[in-house]
mmCIF file of C-alpha atoms in Angstrom:
data_model
loop_
_atom_site.group_PDB
_atom_site.id
_atom_site.type_symbol
_atom_site.label_atom_id
_atom_site.label_comp_id
_atom_site.label_asym_id
_atom_site.label_seq_id
_atom_site.Cartn_x
_atom_site.Cartn_y
_atom_site.Cartn_z
ATOM 1 C CA UNK A 1 -6.697 -10.724 -23.351
ATOM 2 C CA UNK A 2 -4.193 -10.802 -26.332
ATOM 3 C CA UNK A 3 -4.642 -6.911 -26.941
ATOM 4 C CA UNK A 4 -6.275 -4.313 -25.053
ATOM 5 C CA UNK A 5 -6.238 -0.369 -24.874
ATOM 6 C CA UNK A 6 -4.976 -0.461 -21.306
ATOM 7 C CA UNK A 7 -3.384 -3.097 -19.458
ATOM 8 C CA UNK A 8 -3.462 -2.620 -15.546
ATOM 9 C CA UNK A 9 -0.783 -4.764 -13.716
ATOM 10 C CA UNK A 10 -2.083 -5.480 -10.206
ATOM 11 C CA UNK A 11 -5.395 -6.366 -8.835
ATOM 12 C CA UNK A 12 -5.081 -4.724 -5.305
ATOM 13 C CA UNK A 13 -6.729 -1.451 -4.242
ATOM 14 C CA UNK A 14 -4.862 0.590 -7.079
ATOM 15 C CA UNK A 15 -5.407 -1.765 -9.682
ATOM 16 C CA UNK A 16 -9.091 -2.280 -9.210
ATOM 17 C CA UNK A 17 -9.783 1.331 -8.485
ATOM 18 C CA UNK A 18 -7.957 2.685 -11.669
ATOM 19 C CA UNK A 19 -9.563 -0.136 -13.649
ATOM 20 C CA UNK A 20 -12.951 0.979 -12.897
ATOM 21 C CA UNK A 21 -11.958 4.473 -13.703
ATOM 22 C CA UNK A 22 -10.746 3.484 -17.033
ATOM 23 C CA UNK A 23 -13.481 1.233 -17.802
ATOM 24 C CA UNK A 24 -16.046 4.206 -17.554
ATOM 25 C CA UNK A 25 -14.552 5.619 -20.764
ATOM 26 C CA UNK A 26 -15.517 2.425 -22.618
ATOM 27 C CA UNK A 27 -11.774 1.474 -23.018
ATOM 28 C CA UNK A 28 -10.918 -2.234 -23.639
ATOM 29 C CA UNK A 29 -9.243 -2.648 -20.014
ATOM 30 C CA UNK A 30 -7.368 -5.785 -18.631
ATOM 31 C CA UNK A 31 -5.947 -6.503 -15.248
ATOM 32 C CA UNK A 32 -3.702 -9.021 -14.523
ATOM 33 C CA UNK A 33 -2.235 -10.264 -11.030
ATOM 34 C CA UNK A 34 0.254 -13.005 -10.169
ATOM 35 C CA UNK A 35 -1.823 -14.221 -7.343
ATOM 36 C CA UNK A 36 -5.340 -12.838 -7.356
ATOM 37 C CA UNK A 37 -7.807 -10.118 -6.536
ATOM 38 C CA UNK A 38 -6.740 -8.529 -3.153
ATOM 39 C CA UNK A 39 -4.006 -11.229 -2.562
ATOM 40 C CA UNK A 40 -1.753 -8.955 -0.505
ATOM 41 C CA UNK A 41 -4.620 -8.077 1.916
ATOM 42 C CA UNK A 42 -5.521 -11.627 2.606
ATOM 43 C CA UNK A 43 -1.726 -12.059 3.692
ATOM 44 C CA UNK A 44 -2.197 -9.340 6.504
ATOM 45 C CA UNK A 45 -1.777 -10.675 9.993
ATOM 46 C CA UNK A 46 -5.154 -11.750 11.325
ATOM 47 C CA UNK A 47 -5.278 -8.978 13.895
ATOM 48 C CA UNK A 48 -4.176 -6.060 11.496
ATOM 49 C CA UNK A 49 -6.713 -3.398 10.878
ATOM 50 C CA UNK A 50 -6.861 -0.327 8.676
ATOM 51 C CA UNK A 51 -5.645 2.628 10.297
ATOM 52 C CA UNK A 52 -7.944 4.854 8.269
ATOM 53 C CA UNK A 53 -11.698 4.613 9.330
ATOM 54 C CA UNK A 54 -14.417 3.575 7.091
ATOM 55 C CA UNK A 55 -17.677 5.594 7.409
ATOM 56 C CA UNK A 56 -20.863 5.787 5.015
ATOM 57 C CA UNK A 57 -20.868 9.493 4.282
ATOM 58 C CA UNK A 58 -21.014 9.328 0.499
ATOM 59 C CA UNK A 59 -24.505 10.982 0.610
ATOM 60 C CA UNK A 60 -22.743 14.328 1.955
ATOM 61 C CA UNK A 61 -20.023 14.031 -1.039
ATOM 62 C CA UNK A 62 -17.518 12.744 1.502
ATOM 63 C CA UNK A 63 -16.745 9.335 0.223
ATOM 64 C CA UNK A 64 -15.598 6.670 2.611
ATOM 65 C CA UNK A 65 -11.769 7.137 3.009
ATOM 66 C CA UNK A 66 -11.308 3.538 1.943
ATOM 67 C CA UNK A 67 -13.752 3.451 -1.025
ATOM 68 C CA UNK A 68 -12.189 3.176 -4.597
ATOM 69 C CA UNK A 69 -15.223 4.507 -6.352
ATOM 70 C CA UNK A 70 -17.461 7.523 -5.610
ATOM 71 C CA UNK A 71 -20.539 5.257 -5.154
ATOM 72 C CA UNK A 72 -19.411 2.415 -2.995
ATOM 73 C CA UNK A 73 -18.423 2.222 0.799
ATOM 74 C CA UNK A 74 -16.542 -0.594 2.607
ATOM 75 C CA UNK A 75 -18.301 0.510 5.663
ATOM 76 C CA UNK A 76 -21.644 0.218 4.147
ATOM 77 C CA UNK A 77 -21.037 -3.335 2.554
ATOM 78 C CA UNK A 78 -19.285 -4.696 5.462
ATOM 79 C CA UNK A 79 -20.494 -3.061 8.491
ATOM 80 C CA UNK A 80 -17.111 -2.189 10.053
ATOM 81 C CA UNK A 81 -15.169 0.816 10.585
ATOM 82 C CA UNK A 82 -11.534 -0.488 10.802
ATOM 83 C CA UNK A 83 -11.311 -3.305 8.308
ATOM 84 C CA UNK A 84 -9.117 -6.305 8.282
ATOM 85 C CA UNK A 85 -7.238 -7.363 5.219
ATOM 86 C CA UNK A 86 -9.656 -10.186 4.368
ATOM 87 C CA UNK A 87 -12.603 -7.640 4.816
ATOM 88 C CA UNK A 88 -10.997 -5.408 2.236
ATOM 89 C CA UNK A 89 -10.326 -8.450 -0.022
ATOM 90 C CA UNK A 90 -13.966 -9.056 0.168
ATOM 91 C CA UNK A 91 -14.648 -5.537 -0.849
ATOM 92 C CA UNK A 92 -12.183 -5.730 -3.878
ATOM 93 C CA UNK A 93 -13.794 -8.958 -5.151
ATOM 94 C CA UNK A 94 -17.335 -7.360 -4.843
ATOM 95 C CA UNK A 95 -16.066 -4.358 -7.047
ATOM 96 C CA UNK A 96 -14.677 -6.773 -9.649
ATOM 97 C CA UNK A 97 -17.850 -8.562 -9.952
ATOM 98 C CA UNK A 98 -20.257 -5.542 -9.723
ATOM 99 C CA UNK A 99 -18.167 -3.741 -12.493
ATOM 100 C CA UNK A 100 -17.499 -6.643 -14.463
ATOM 101 C CA UNK A 101 -13.760 -6.152 -14.490
ATOM 102 C CA UNK A 102 -11.802 -8.650 -16.689
ATOM 103 C CA UNK A 103 -8.923 -9.836 -14.320
ATOM 104 C CA UNK A 104 -6.405 -12.658 -15.092
ATOM 105 C CA UNK A 105 -5.303 -14.270 -11.974
ATOM 106 C CA UNK A 106 -2.180 -16.388 -11.505
ATOM 107 C CA UNK A 107 -0.554 -14.247 -14.340
ATOM 108 C CA UNK A 108 2.847 -13.110 -13.542
ATOM 109 C CA UNK A 109 4.596 -10.230 -15.611
ATOM 110 C CA UNK A 110 7.982 -10.943 -16.728
ATOM 111 C CA UNK A 111 8.951 -7.978 -18.821
ATOM 112 C CA UNK A 112 7.357 -4.832 -20.291
ATOM 113 C CA UNK A 113 8.430 -4.237 -23.860
ATOM 114 C CA UNK A 114 8.041 -0.859 -25.282
ATOM 115 C CA UNK A 115 6.959 -0.967 -28.980
ATOM 116 C CA UNK A 116 6.946 1.795 -31.617
ATOM 117 C CA UNK A 117 3.217 2.326 -30.393
ATOM 118 C CA UNK A 118 2.231 0.891 -27.190
ATOM 119 C CA UNK A 119 3.745 -2.276 -25.212
ATOM 120 C CA UNK A 120 4.047 -5.891 -25.360
ATOM 121 C CA UNK A 121 3.755 -7.219 -21.978
ATOM 122 C CA UNK A 122 5.211 -10.733 -21.465
ATOM 123 C CA UNK A 123 3.346 -12.812 -18.795
ATOM 124 C CA UNK A 124 3.299 -16.387 -17.506
ATOM 125 C CA UNK A 125 0.154 -16.846 -19.680
ATOM 126 C CA UNK A 126 1.607 -15.442 -22.662
ATOM 127 C CA UNK A 127 2.184 -11.892 -24.286
ATOM 128 C CA UNK A 128 -0.326 -9.050 -24.136
ATOM 129 C CA UNK A 129 -0.150 -6.117 -26.174
ATOM 130 C CA UNK A 130 -1.566 -2.698 -24.891
ATOM 131 C CA UNK A 131 -1.617 0.779 -26.000
ATOM 132 C CA UNK A 132 -0.989 1.941 -22.439
ATOM 133 C CA UNK A 133 0.128 0.176 -19.294
ATOM 134 C CA UNK A 134 -0.704 1.262 -15.686
ATOM 135 C CA UNK A 135 1.608 -0.164 -13.175
ATOM 136 C CA UNK A 136 -0.346 -0.647 -9.971
ATOM 137 C CA UNK A 137 1.774 -3.246 -7.987
ATOM 138 C CA UNK A 138 1.433 -2.814 -4.275
ATOM 139 C CA UNK A 139 4.227 -3.013 -1.662
ATOM 140 C CA UNK A 140 3.142 -5.581 0.907
ATOM 141 C CA UNK A 141 4.600 -8.479 -1.162
ATOM 142 C CA UNK A 142 7.992 -6.836 -1.063
ATOM 143 C CA UNK A 143 9.242 -6.640 2.582
ATOM 144 C CA UNK A 144 12.211 -4.346 3.293
ATOM 145 C CA UNK A 145 15.071 -6.430 4.592
ATOM 146 C CA UNK A 146 18.199 -3.977 4.628
ATOM 147 C CA UNK A 147 19.197 -4.824 8.116
ATOM 148 C CA UNK A 148 22.392 -7.064 8.437
ATOM 149 C CA UNK A 149 21.209 -10.666 9.158
ATOM 150 C CA UNK A 150 17.720 -9.753 8.472
ATOM 151 C CA UNK A 151 16.978 -13.408 7.436
ATOM 152 C CA UNK A 152 17.339 -14.197 11.252
ATOM 153 C CA UNK A 153 14.393 -11.945 12.004
ATOM 154 C CA UNK A 154 10.816 -12.466 11.420
ATOM 155 C CA UNK A 155 9.372 -9.719 9.110
ATOM 156 C CA UNK A 156 5.784 -8.297 9.806
ATOM 157 C CA UNK A 157 4.675 -9.443 6.489
ATOM 158 C CA UNK A 158 5.361 -12.955 7.399
ATOM 159 C CA UNK A 159 3.428 -12.934 10.430
ATOM 160 C CA UNK A 160 -0.166 -14.545 9.933
ATOM 161 C CA UNK A 161 -1.357 -14.153 13.596
ATOM 162 C CA UNK A 162 0.302 -12.433 16.453
ATOM 163 C CA UNK A 163 -1.360 -14.631 18.970
ATOM 164 C CA UNK A 164 0.373 -17.729 17.441
ATOM 165 C CA UNK A 165 3.993 -16.206 18.325
ATOM 166 C CA UNK A 166 5.958 -18.225 20.861
ATOM 167 C CA UNK A 167 7.544 -16.741 24.009
ATOM 168 C CA UNK A 168 6.687 -14.191 26.611
ATOM 169 C CA UNK A 169 8.944 -11.469 25.449
ATOM 170 C CA UNK A 170 9.475 -10.120 21.969
ATOM 171 C CA UNK A 171 11.653 -7.303 20.601
ATOM 172 C CA UNK A 172 10.196 -5.227 17.544
ATOM 173 C CA UNK A 173 12.782 -3.333 15.351
ATOM 174 C CA UNK A 174 10.947 -0.263 13.825
ATOM 175 C CA UNK A 175 8.389 2.006 15.598
ATOM 176 C CA UNK A 176 6.359 3.271 12.762
ATOM 177 C CA UNK A 177 2.657 2.035 11.992
ATOM 178 C CA UNK A 178 3.630 -1.570 11.560
ATOM 179 C CA UNK A 179 5.981 -1.519 14.459
ATOM 180 C CA UNK A 180 3.313 -0.160 16.831
ATOM 181 C CA UNK A 181 0.899 -2.392 15.386
ATOM 182 C CA UNK A 182 2.973 -5.400 16.140
ATOM 183 C CA UNK A 183 3.696 -4.138 19.760
ATOM 184 C CA UNK A 184 0.075 -3.563 20.599
ATOM 185 C CA UNK A 185 -1.314 -6.814 19.151
ATOM 186 C CA UNK A 186 1.654 -8.772 21.034
ATOM 187 C CA UNK A 187 0.721 -6.771 24.135
ATOM 188 C CA UNK A 188 -2.908 -7.745 23.936
ATOM 189 C CA UNK A 189 -1.836 -11.388 23.587
ATOM 190 C CA UNK A 190 -0.153 -11.012 26.953
ATOM 191 C CA UNK A 191 3.592 -10.600 25.990
ATOM 192 C CA UNK A 192 6.001 -8.128 26.987
ATOM 193 C CA UNK A 193 7.474 -5.954 24.259
ATOM 194 C CA UNK A 194 10.437 -3.857 23.456
ATOM 195 C CA UNK A 195 10.041 -1.411 20.391
ATOM 196 C CA UNK A 196 13.483 -0.137 19.168
ATOM 197 C CA UNK A 197 13.870 2.629 16.700
ATOM 198 C CA UNK A 198 16.379 5.664 17.054
ATOM 199 C CA UNK A 199 14.146 7.813 15.141
ATOM 200 C CA UNK A 200 11.470 7.523 17.902
ATOM 201 C CA UNK A 201 8.412 8.131 15.129
ATOM 202 C CA UNK A 202 5.959 7.967 17.825
ATOM 203 C CA UNK A 203 7.022 11.382 18.772
ATOM 204 C CA UNK A 204 6.744 12.840 15.219
ATOM 205 C CA UNK A 205 4.063 15.746 14.861
ATOM 206 C CA UNK A 206 4.455 17.084 11.348
ATOM 207 C CA UNK A 207 0.891 17.278 10.489
ATOM 208 C CA UNK A 208 1.504 15.047 7.354
ATOM 209 C CA UNK A 209 -0.343 11.653 7.740
ATOM 210 C CA UNK A 210 2.405 9.994 5.597
ATOM 211 C CA UNK A 211 4.872 10.815 8.265
ATOM 212 C CA UNK A 212 3.173 10.789 11.707
ATOM 213 C CA UNK A 213 1.525 7.938 13.514
ATOM 214 C CA UNK A 214 -2.382 7.955 12.906
ATOM 215 C CA UNK A 215 -4.673 8.839 15.577
ATOM 216 C CA UNK A 216 -5.959 5.191 15.705
ATOM 217 C CA UNK A 217 -2.326 3.906 16.390
ATOM 218 C CA UNK A 218 -1.613 6.586 18.896
ATOM 219 C CA UNK A 219 -4.800 5.282 20.717
ATOM 220 C CA UNK A 220 -3.626 1.775 20.705
ATOM 221 C CA UNK A 221 -0.012 2.708 21.676
ATOM 222 C CA UNK A 222 -1.292 4.589 24.839
ATOM 223 C CA UNK A 223 -3.437 1.470 25.664
ATOM 224 C CA UNK A 224 -0.372 -0.638 25.249
ATOM 225 C CA UNK A 225 1.755 1.543 27.478
ATOM 226 C CA UNK A 226 -0.826 1.654 30.131
ATOM 227 C CA UNK A 227 -0.758 -2.077 30.201
ATOM 228 C CA UNK A 228 2.771 -2.046 31.200
ATOM 229 C CA UNK A 229 3.689 -4.736 28.809
ATOM 230 C CA UNK A 230 5.303 -2.293 26.042
ATOM 231 C CA UNK A 231 8.484 -0.238 26.309
ATOM 232 C CA UNK A 232 9.655 2.323 23.669
ATOM 233 C CA UNK A 233 13.345 2.424 22.979
ATOM 234 C CA UNK A 234 15.571 4.614 20.814
ATOM 235 C CA UNK A 235 18.072 1.821 20.455
ATOM 236 C CA UNK A 236 19.653 1.469 17.121
ATOM 237 C CA UNK A 237 19.628 -2.144 16.015
ATOM 238 C CA UNK A 238 22.354 -2.807 13.383
ATOM 239 C CA UNK A 239 22.118 -6.507 12.738
ATOM 240 C CA UNK A 240 20.885 -9.798 14.017
ATOM 241 C CA UNK A 241 22.920 -13.157 14.374
ATOM 242 C CA UNK A 242 21.601 -16.683 15.351
ATOM 243 C CA UNK A 243 23.838 -18.082 18.004
ATOM 244 C CA UNK A 244 23.272 -21.456 19.839
ATOM 245 C CA UNK A 245 19.561 -21.348 19.567
ATOM 246 C CA UNK A 246 19.341 -17.736 20.480
ATOM 247 C CA UNK A 247 19.599 -14.558 18.559
ATOM 248 C CA UNK A 248 22.196 -11.848 19.085
ATOM 249 C CA UNK A 249 21.063 -8.391 18.424
ATOM 250 C CA UNK A 250 23.706 -6.023 17.497
ATOM 251 C CA UNK A 251 23.492 -2.373 18.405
ATOM 252 C CA UNK A 252 25.697 0.760 18.441
ATOM 253 C CA UNK A 253 26.914 -0.072 22.176
ATOM 254 C CA UNK A 254 27.371 -3.771 21.738
ATOM 255 C CA UNK A 255 24.803 -6.553 21.670
ATOM 256 C CA UNK A 256 22.401 -8.743 23.609
ATOM 257 C CA UNK A 257 20.425 -12.018 23.254
ATOM 258 C CA UNK A 258 16.849 -12.557 22.792
ATOM 259 C CA UNK A 259 15.142 -16.019 22.795
ATOM 260 C CA UNK A 260 12.992 -15.420 19.590
ATOM 261 C CA UNK A 261 13.463 -13.901 16.155
ATOM 262 C CA UNK A 262 13.151 -10.189 16.396
ATOM 263 C CA UNK A 263 10.053 -8.839 14.752
ATOM 264 C CA UNK A 264 11.214 -6.670 11.892
ATOM 265 C CA UNK A 265 8.791 -3.759 11.229
ATOM 266 C CA UNK A 266 11.110 -2.210 8.856
ATOM 267 C CA UNK A 267 8.604 -1.344 5.961
ATOM 268 C CA UNK A 268 7.833 -2.562 2.623
ATOM 269 C CA UNK A 269 9.098 -1.308 -0.758
ATOM 270 C CA UNK A 270 9.784 -2.855 -4.145
ATOM 271 C CA UNK A 271 7.270 -3.684 -6.808
ATOM 272 C CA UNK A 272 9.084 -1.618 -9.439
ATOM 273 C CA UNK A 273 11.723 -4.077 -10.345
ATOM 274 C CA UNK A 274 10.297 -5.265 -13.531
ATOM 275 C CA UNK A 275 9.844 -1.816 -14.942
ATOM 276 C CA UNK A 276 12.666 -0.227 -13.067
ATOM 277 C CA UNK A 277 14.641 0.718 -16.355
ATOM 278 C CA UNK A 278 11.451 2.350 -17.905
ATOM 279 C CA UNK A 279 11.265 5.152 -14.935
ATOM 280 C CA UNK A 280 13.714 7.726 -14.194
ATOM 281 C CA UNK A 281 14.530 7.968 -10.276
ATOM 282 C CA UNK A 282 15.323 10.639 -7.768
ATOM 283 C CA UNK A 283 16.833 8.216 -5.109
ATOM 284 C CA UNK A 284 13.994 5.807 -4.500
ATOM 285 C CA UNK A 285 11.271 7.893 -6.107
ATOM 286 C CA UNK A 286 10.192 7.303 -9.418
ATOM 287 C CA UNK A 287 9.857 10.690 -11.415
ATOM 288 C CA UNK A 288 6.545 11.281 -12.913
ATOM 289 C CA UNK A 289 4.605 14.000 -14.822
ATOM 290 C CA UNK A 290 1.766 15.733 -13.342
ATOM 291 C CA UNK A 291 -0.359 12.945 -14.850
ATOM 292 C CA UNK A 292 1.610 10.052 -13.096
ATOM 293 C CA UNK A 293 3.282 9.082 -16.478
ATOM 294 C CA UNK A 294 6.833 8.149 -16.679
ATOM 295 C CA UNK A 295 9.064 10.819 -17.641
ATOM 296 C CA UNK A 296 11.241 8.275 -19.432
ATOM 297 C CA UNK A 297 8.601 5.874 -21.109
ATOM 298 C CA UNK A 298 5.446 7.505 -22.655
ATOM 299 C CA UNK A 299 2.446 5.496 -22.041
ATOM 300 C CA UNK A 300 3.619 3.972 -18.924
ATOM 301 C CA UNK A 301 1.625 5.389 -15.852
ATOM 302 C CA UNK A 302 2.026 4.523 -12.141
ATOM 303 C CA UNK A 303 -0.860 4.247 -9.469
ATOM 304 C CA UNK A 304 -0.764 3.283 -5.949
ATOM 305 C CA UNK A 305 1.475 3.964 -2.824
ATOM 306 C CA UNK A 306 4.731 4.720 -4.831
ATOM 307 C CA UNK A 307 3.144 7.904 -6.408
ATOM 308 C CA UNK A 308 5.090 11.077 -4.973
ATOM 309 C CA UNK A 309 4.668 14.662 -5.657
ATOM 310 C CA UNK A 310 6.309 17.669 -4.038
ATOM 311 C CA UNK A 311 7.832 15.359 -1.291
ATOM 312 C CA UNK A 312 4.386 13.963 -0.435
ATOM 313 C CA UNK A 313 3.744 10.260 -0.570
ATOM 314 C CA UNK A 314 0.401 9.030 -1.936
ATOM 315 C CA UNK A 315 0.567 6.162 0.221
ATOM 316 C CA UNK A 316 -3.032 5.932 1.580
ATOM 317 C CA UNK A 317 -5.963 4.823 -0.234
ATOM 318 C CA UNK A 318 -7.737 7.955 0.067
ATOM 319 C CA UNK A 319 -4.628 9.771 -1.342
ATOM 320 C CA UNK A 320 -3.746 7.561 -4.340
ATOM 321 C CA UNK A 321 -7.348 6.989 -5.319
ATOM 322 C CA UNK A 322 -7.622 10.661 -6.283
ATOM 323 C CA UNK A 323 -5.090 10.210 -9.028
ATOM 324 C CA UNK A 324 -7.264 7.489 -10.819
ATOM 325 C CA UNK A 325 -9.268 10.166 -12.686
ATOM 326 C CA UNK A 326 -6.022 11.915 -13.477
ATOM 327 C CA UNK A 327 -4.551 8.959 -15.164
ATOM 328 C CA UNK A 328 -7.821 7.928 -16.803
ATOM 329 C CA UNK A 329 -8.137 11.648 -18.244
ATOM 330 C CA UNK A 330 -4.861 11.592 -19.605
ATOM 331 C CA UNK A 331 -5.364 8.405 -21.480
ATOM 332 C CA UNK A 332 -8.793 9.457 -22.643
ATOM 333 C CA UNK A 333 -7.580 12.758 -24.093
ATOM 334 C CA UNK A 334 -4.583 10.679 -25.960
ATOM 335 C CA UNK A 335 -7.090 8.506 -27.468
ATOM 336 C CA UNK A 336 -9.651 11.234 -28.323
ATOM 337 C CA UNK A 337 -12.470 10.134 -25.979
ATOM 338 C CA UNK A 338 -15.146 11.806 -24.094
ATOM 339 C CA UNK A 339 -14.040 11.987 -20.530
ATOM 340 C CA UNK A 340 -17.297 13.303 -19.273
ATOM 341 C CA UNK A 341 -17.858 9.950 -17.445
ATOM 342 C CA UNK A 342 -15.141 10.897 -14.968
ATOM 343 C CA UNK A 343 -16.699 14.079 -13.571
ATOM 344 C CA UNK A 344 -18.456 12.085 -10.797
ATOM 345 C CA UNK A 345 -15.084 11.767 -9.142
ATOM 346 C CA UNK A 346 -14.500 15.621 -8.905
ATOM 347 C CA UNK A 347 -18.192 16.076 -7.846
ATOM 348 C CA UNK A 348 -17.322 13.716 -4.989
ATOM 349 C CA UNK A 349 -13.866 15.140 -4.039
ATOM 350 C CA UNK A 350 -12.084 12.276 -5.263
ATOM 351 C CA UNK A 351 -9.873 14.017 -7.915
ATOM 352 C CA UNK A 352 -6.510 15.699 -6.811
ATOM 353 C CA UNK A 353 -5.360 17.328 -9.776
ATOM 354 C CA UNK A 354 -3.972 20.526 -8.065
ATOM 355 C CA UNK A 355 -0.814 19.145 -6.552
ATOM 356 C CA UNK A 356 0.423 22.368 -4.965
ATOM 357 C CA UNK A 357 -2.916 22.321 -2.912
ATOM 358 C CA UNK A 358 -2.964 18.573 -1.819
ATOM 359 C CA UNK A 359 0.722 18.324 -1.344
ATOM 360 C CA UNK A 360 1.533 21.349 0.699
ATOM 361 C CA UNK A 361 -1.439 22.089 2.892
ATOM 362 C CA UNK A 362 -1.154 21.454 6.629
ATOM 363 C CA UNK A 363 -3.828 21.578 9.412
ATOM 364 C CA UNK A 364 -3.899 24.731 11.699
ATOM 365 C CA UNK A 365 -4.816 22.911 14.805
#
């Protein structure tokens, strides 16, 4: 893989999905990942499940919400509706094998160097030259830890099983998807849980799935509340200190102590550090063209949950997968290739190139 047409960095959902779309164009495509295919999914807590359901509806031009190609379905392959991280990693591995994607594992990217034409990507296995680079690094490997004294807490991304956590009572900081998931699974393990979040995201009802809790999460939250083991609080936690074998939780009105490290469900971020200077930003959002190309560095594309258009985050698989053919088409046209092989994505409703339609529509009821 010393030279390729397109180098995809990341072998998770975004990387594998866009890699398959690009390979349909008979391009020389290479993927690199610092760990391996689906590594982030394998690190999910054992009890965590996809909030988007999988269902084999492909024959009716309604692809499985978690499928990465128009002709596959995790529900069909795995026989499950709400997949675990390990389940989805198996699906990704099956895709890599079936489509014969060339993936270099244990290959960390150190620097992306723009050339007069293309890029030289410096990796732990040596340099790779590519005409185009698609950055498809996910977020799970980069926990957000902006809270003061966050090192004294236990971030969601470091938990392997909720049932293994000690203690009968736990504090969860953050009430969005990961926070409610933590609270539910802790409650099901017999623990009493307080969820603290001043924004009270469990009350949000905007109609935007990237903002509101999912129906699956609402259902589980209701079950957790009915168990009497979960309490929701608008308390704003500002910091955590380790004191004499306990943990002092600092908040607006003072502080209190807990026996175990608070669970930090404060989200995930990062992943752009190695190419941060090659994108322009509006706050934390990388600025992109309508083809998801860097506005600062021609030939560098972005795929995955960090894609954002018209204040809409493409953070779910069913959202960002619809940008795979957009990126592939842009590269095909730049190289003068026939893009006809991508039409299957449009026929199956997996092609979102009308941003005004997909980013501003809301449900009526």
